[in-house]
CSV table of C-alpha atoms in Angstrom, one decimal:
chain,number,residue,atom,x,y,z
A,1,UNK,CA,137.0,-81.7,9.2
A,2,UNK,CA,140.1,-82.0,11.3
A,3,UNK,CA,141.2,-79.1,13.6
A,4,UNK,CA,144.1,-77.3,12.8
A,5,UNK,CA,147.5,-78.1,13.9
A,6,UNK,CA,149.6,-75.3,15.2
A,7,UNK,CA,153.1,-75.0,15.5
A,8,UNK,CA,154.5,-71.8,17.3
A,9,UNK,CA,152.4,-69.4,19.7
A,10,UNK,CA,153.6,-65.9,20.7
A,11,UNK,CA,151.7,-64.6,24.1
A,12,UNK,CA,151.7,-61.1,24.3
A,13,UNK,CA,151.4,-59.0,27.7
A,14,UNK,CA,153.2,-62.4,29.8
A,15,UNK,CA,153.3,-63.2,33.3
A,16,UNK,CA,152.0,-65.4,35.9
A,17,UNK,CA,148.9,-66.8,36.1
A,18,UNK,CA,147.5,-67.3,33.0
A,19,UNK,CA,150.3,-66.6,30.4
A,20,UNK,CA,152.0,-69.2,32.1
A,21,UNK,CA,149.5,-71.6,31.7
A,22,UNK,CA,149.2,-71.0,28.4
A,23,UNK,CA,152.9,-71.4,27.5
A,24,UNK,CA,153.3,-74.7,29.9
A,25,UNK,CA,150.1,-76.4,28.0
A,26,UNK,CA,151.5,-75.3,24.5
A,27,UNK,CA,154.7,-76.7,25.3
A,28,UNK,CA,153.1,-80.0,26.4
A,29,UNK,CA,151.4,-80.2,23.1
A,30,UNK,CA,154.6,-79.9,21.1
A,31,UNK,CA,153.7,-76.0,20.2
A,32,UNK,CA,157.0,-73.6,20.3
A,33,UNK,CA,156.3,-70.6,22.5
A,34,UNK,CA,157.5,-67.2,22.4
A,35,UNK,CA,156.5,-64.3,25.6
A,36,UNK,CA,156.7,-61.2,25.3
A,37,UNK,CA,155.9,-58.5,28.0
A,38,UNK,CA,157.8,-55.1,28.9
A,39,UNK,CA,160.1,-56.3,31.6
A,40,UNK,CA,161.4,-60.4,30.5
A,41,UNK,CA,163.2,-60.6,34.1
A,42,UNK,CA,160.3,-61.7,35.5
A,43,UNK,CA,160.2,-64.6,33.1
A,44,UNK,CA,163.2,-66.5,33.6
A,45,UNK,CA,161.9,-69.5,35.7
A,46,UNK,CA,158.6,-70.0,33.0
A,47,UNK,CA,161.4,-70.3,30.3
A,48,UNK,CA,163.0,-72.8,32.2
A,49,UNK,CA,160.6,-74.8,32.5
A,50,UNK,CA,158.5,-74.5,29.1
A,51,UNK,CA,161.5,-74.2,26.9
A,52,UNK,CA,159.8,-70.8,26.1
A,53,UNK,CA,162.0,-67.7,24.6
A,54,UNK,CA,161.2,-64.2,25.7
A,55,UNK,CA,161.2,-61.0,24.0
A,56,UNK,CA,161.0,-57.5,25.4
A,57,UNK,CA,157.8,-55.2,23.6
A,58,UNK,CA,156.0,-52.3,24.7
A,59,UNK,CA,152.6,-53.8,23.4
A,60,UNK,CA,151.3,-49.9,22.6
A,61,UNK,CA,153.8,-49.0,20.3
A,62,UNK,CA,153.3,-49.8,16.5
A,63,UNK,CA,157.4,-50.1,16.1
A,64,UNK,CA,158.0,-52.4,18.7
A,65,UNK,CA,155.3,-54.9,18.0
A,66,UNK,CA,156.7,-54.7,14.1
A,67,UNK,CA,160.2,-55.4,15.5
A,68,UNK,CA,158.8,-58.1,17.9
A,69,UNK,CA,157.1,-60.1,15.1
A,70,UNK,CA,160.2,-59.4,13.1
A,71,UNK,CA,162.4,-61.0,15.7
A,72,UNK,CA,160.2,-63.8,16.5
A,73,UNK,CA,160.1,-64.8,12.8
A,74,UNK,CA,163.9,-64.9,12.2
A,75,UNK,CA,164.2,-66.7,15.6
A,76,UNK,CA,161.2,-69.3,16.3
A,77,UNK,CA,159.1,-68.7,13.2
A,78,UNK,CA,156.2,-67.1,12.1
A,79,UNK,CA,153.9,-67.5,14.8
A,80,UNK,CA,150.2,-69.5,14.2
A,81,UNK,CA,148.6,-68.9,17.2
A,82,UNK,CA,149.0,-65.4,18.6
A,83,UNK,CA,147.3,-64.5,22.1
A,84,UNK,CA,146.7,-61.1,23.6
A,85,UNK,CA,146.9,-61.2,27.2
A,86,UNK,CA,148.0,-57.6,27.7
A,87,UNK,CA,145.7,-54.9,29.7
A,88,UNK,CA,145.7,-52.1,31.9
A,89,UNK,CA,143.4,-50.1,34.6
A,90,UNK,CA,143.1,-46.6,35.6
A,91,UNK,CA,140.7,-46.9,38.9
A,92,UNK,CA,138.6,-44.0,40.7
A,93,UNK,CA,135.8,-41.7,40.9
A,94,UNK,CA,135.1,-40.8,37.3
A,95,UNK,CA,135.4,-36.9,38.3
A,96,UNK,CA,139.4,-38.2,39.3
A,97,UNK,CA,140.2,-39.5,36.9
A,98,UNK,CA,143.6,-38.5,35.2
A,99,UNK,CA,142.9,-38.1,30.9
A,100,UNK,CA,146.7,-39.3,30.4
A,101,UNK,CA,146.2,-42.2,32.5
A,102,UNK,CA,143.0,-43.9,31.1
A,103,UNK,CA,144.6,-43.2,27.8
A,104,UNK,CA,147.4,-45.1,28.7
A,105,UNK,CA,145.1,-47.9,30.3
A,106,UNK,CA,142.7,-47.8,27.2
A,107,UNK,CA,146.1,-48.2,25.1
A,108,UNK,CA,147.4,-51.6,26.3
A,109,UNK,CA,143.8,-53.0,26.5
A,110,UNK,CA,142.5,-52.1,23.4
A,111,UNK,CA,145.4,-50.5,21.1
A,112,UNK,CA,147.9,-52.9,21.8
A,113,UNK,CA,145.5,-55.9,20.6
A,114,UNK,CA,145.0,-53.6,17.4
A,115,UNK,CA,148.8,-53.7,16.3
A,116,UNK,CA,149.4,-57.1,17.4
A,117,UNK,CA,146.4,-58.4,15.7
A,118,UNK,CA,147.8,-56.7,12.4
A,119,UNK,CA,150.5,-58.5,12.6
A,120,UNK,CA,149.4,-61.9,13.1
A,121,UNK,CA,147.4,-61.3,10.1
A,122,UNK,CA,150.1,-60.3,7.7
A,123,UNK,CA,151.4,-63.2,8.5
A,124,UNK,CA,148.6,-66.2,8.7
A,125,UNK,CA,146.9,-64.7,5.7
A,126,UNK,CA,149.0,-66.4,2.7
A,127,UNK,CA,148.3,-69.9,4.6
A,128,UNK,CA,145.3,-69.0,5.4
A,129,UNK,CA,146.0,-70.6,8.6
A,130,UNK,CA,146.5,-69.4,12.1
A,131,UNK,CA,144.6,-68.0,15.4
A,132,UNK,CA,144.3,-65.1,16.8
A,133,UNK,CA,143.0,-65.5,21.0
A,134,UNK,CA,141.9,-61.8,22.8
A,135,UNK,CA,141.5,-62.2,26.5
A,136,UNK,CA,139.0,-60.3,27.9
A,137,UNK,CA,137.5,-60.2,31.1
A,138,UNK,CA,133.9,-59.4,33.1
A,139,UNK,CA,134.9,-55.3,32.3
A,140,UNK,CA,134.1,-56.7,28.2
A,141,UNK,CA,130.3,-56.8,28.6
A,142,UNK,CA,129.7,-55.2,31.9
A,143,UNK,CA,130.9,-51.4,32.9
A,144,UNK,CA,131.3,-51.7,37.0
A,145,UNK,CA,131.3,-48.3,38.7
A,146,UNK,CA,135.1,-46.3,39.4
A,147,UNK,CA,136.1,-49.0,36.8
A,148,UNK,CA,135.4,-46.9,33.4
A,149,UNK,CA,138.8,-47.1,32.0
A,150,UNK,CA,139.0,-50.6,32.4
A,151,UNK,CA,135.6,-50.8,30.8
A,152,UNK,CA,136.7,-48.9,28.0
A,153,UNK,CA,139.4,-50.9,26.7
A,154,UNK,CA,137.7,-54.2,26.8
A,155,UNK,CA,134.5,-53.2,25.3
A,156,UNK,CA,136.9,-52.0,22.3
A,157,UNK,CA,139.2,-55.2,22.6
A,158,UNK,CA,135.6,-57.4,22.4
A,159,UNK,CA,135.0,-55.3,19.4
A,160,UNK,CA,138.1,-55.7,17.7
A,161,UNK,CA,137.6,-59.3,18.1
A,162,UNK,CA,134.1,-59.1,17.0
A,163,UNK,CA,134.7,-57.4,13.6
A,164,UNK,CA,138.4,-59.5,13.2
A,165,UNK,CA,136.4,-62.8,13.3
A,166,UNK,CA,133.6,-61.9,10.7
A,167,UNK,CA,135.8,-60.5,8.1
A,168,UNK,CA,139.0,-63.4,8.6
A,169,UNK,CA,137.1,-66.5,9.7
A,170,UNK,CA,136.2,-66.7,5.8
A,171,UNK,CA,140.1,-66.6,5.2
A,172,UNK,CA,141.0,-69.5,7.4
A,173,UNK,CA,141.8,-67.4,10.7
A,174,UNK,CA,140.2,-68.4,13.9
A,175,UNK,CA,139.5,-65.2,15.9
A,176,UNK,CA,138.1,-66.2,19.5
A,177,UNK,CA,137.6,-63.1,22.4
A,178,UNK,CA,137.5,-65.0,26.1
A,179,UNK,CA,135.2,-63.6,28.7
A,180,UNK,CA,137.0,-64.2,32.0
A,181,UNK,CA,134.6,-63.6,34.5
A,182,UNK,CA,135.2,-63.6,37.9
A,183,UNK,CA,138.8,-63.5,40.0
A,184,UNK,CA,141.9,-66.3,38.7
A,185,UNK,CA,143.3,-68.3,41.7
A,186,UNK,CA,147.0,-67.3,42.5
A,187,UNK,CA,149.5,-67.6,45.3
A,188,UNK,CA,149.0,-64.1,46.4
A,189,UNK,CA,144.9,-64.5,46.3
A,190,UNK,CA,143.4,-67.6,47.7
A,191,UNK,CA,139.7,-68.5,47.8
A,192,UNK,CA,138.1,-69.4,51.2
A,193,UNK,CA,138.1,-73.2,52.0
A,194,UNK,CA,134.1,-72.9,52.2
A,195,UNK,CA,134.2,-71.8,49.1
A,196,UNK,CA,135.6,-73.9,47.0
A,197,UNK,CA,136.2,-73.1,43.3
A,198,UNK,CA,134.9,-70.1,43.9
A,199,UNK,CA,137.6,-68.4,41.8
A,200,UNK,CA,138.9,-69.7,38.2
A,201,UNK,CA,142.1,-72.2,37.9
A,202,UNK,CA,144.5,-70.7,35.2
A,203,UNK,CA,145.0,-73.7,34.1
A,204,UNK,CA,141.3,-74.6,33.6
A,205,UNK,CA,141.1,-71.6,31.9
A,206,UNK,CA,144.3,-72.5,29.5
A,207,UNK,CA,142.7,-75.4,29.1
A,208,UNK,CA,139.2,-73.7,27.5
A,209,UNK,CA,141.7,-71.8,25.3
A,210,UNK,CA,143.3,-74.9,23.8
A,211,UNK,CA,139.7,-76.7,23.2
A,212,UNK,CA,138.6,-73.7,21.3
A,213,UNK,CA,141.7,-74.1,19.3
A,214,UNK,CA,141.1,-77.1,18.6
A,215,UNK,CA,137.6,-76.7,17.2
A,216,UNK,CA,136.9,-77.7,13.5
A,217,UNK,CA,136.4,-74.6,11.2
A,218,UNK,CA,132.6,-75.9,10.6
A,219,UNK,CA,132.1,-74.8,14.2
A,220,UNK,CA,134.8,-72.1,15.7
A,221,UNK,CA,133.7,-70.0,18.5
A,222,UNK,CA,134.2,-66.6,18.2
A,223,UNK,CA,133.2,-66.0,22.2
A,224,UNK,CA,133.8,-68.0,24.8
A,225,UNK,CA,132.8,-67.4,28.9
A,226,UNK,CA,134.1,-68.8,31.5
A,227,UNK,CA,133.0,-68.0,35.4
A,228,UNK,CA,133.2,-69.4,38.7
A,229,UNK,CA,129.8,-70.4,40.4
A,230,UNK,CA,130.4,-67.6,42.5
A,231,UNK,CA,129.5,-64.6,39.9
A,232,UNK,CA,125.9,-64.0,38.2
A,233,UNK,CA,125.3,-63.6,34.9
């Protein structure tokens, strides 16, 4: 069986790093690309160069995310591949830690994949066509210390992805959950020259995403990992 072809992605919680990697291979392989992130200032020079179009969302809030997919759709298209890149920390001693604050952290990791998940679906379900990417990271299987919030939204965000991919797989929907494990390369955070790839390219990691997308249906991944030599299983 052939993989699917997809025609517009929408990457929620955009940036640097690897939501721009994302929308510059998409844009490579013909794929139309919306971003959408809280402040779209910041993503001027990646619309320049990907052809991208941005759109303003609080990820956490059930009317914006409506209005986002609303917008998209009368401007792009109804998105087919959908990732959620968005999260959120609330660091410290647990005894510290502020209840308002690891709500909010537990609501962009896990909450916001929830309502933009729902989304996608409405929308991929009468093709039964479409996929649906959750980026999570080494916080998804392992709870470090001073790090529950973080913890707790990817565990839930693993879950969501989990349970998404068992009920919708059957209805043509690929739902893949990405274990990021171990520190991305940027311009503000180098690795040592002795060690090198010691830290994970976005662009490698972009380029995971796109294999998994292009996986036939008679073997999707639901999981994927992807680590440095650097960090232990």
């Amino acid at each position: 069986m052939e993989p699917a072809k997809y025609k517009i992605a929408l990457i929620v919680g955009a940036g640097e790093g690897l939501s721009a990697s994302l929308a510059r291979l998409f844009a490579r392989q013909g794929i139309r690309v919306a971003l959408a992130a809280r402040a779209i200032e910041k993503l001027g020079a990646l619309c320049s160069e990907s052809g991208a179009r941005a759109f303003a969302c609080n990820a956490t809030e059930p009317d914006d995310v409506e209005r986002l997919f609303g917008v998209v759709e009368r401007e792009i298209g109804a998105p087919d591949v959908v990732v959620y890149n968005a999260s959120a920390r609330a660091r410290g001693a647990f005894l510290d830690l502020v209840p308002a604050e690891v709500a909010q952290a537990i609501a962009v990791s896990a909450f916001g994949g929830f309502l933009v998940a729902q989304q996608a679906v409405k929308r991929m379900l009468p093709n039964r066509h479409g996929a649906i990417l959750f980026t999570g990271a080494s916080a998804s299987v392992k709870g470090y210390a001073q790090s529950a919030p973080f913890a707790m939204g990817k565990f839930a965000l693993r879950g969501l992805a989990q349970s998404m991919a068992r009920e919708l797989s059957p209805q043509g929907i690929h739902v893949a959950h990405f274990v990021i494990d171990g520190g991305i390369r940027s311009a503000a955070r180098v690795e040592p020259a002795d060690r090198p790839d010691s830290m994970l390219d976005p662009d490698a990691i972009a380029f995971s995403y796109w294999n998994v997308l292009q996986q036939p249906r008679s073997a999707w991944s639901w999981e994927l990992e992807v680590r440095p030599w650097v960090e232990k299983f």
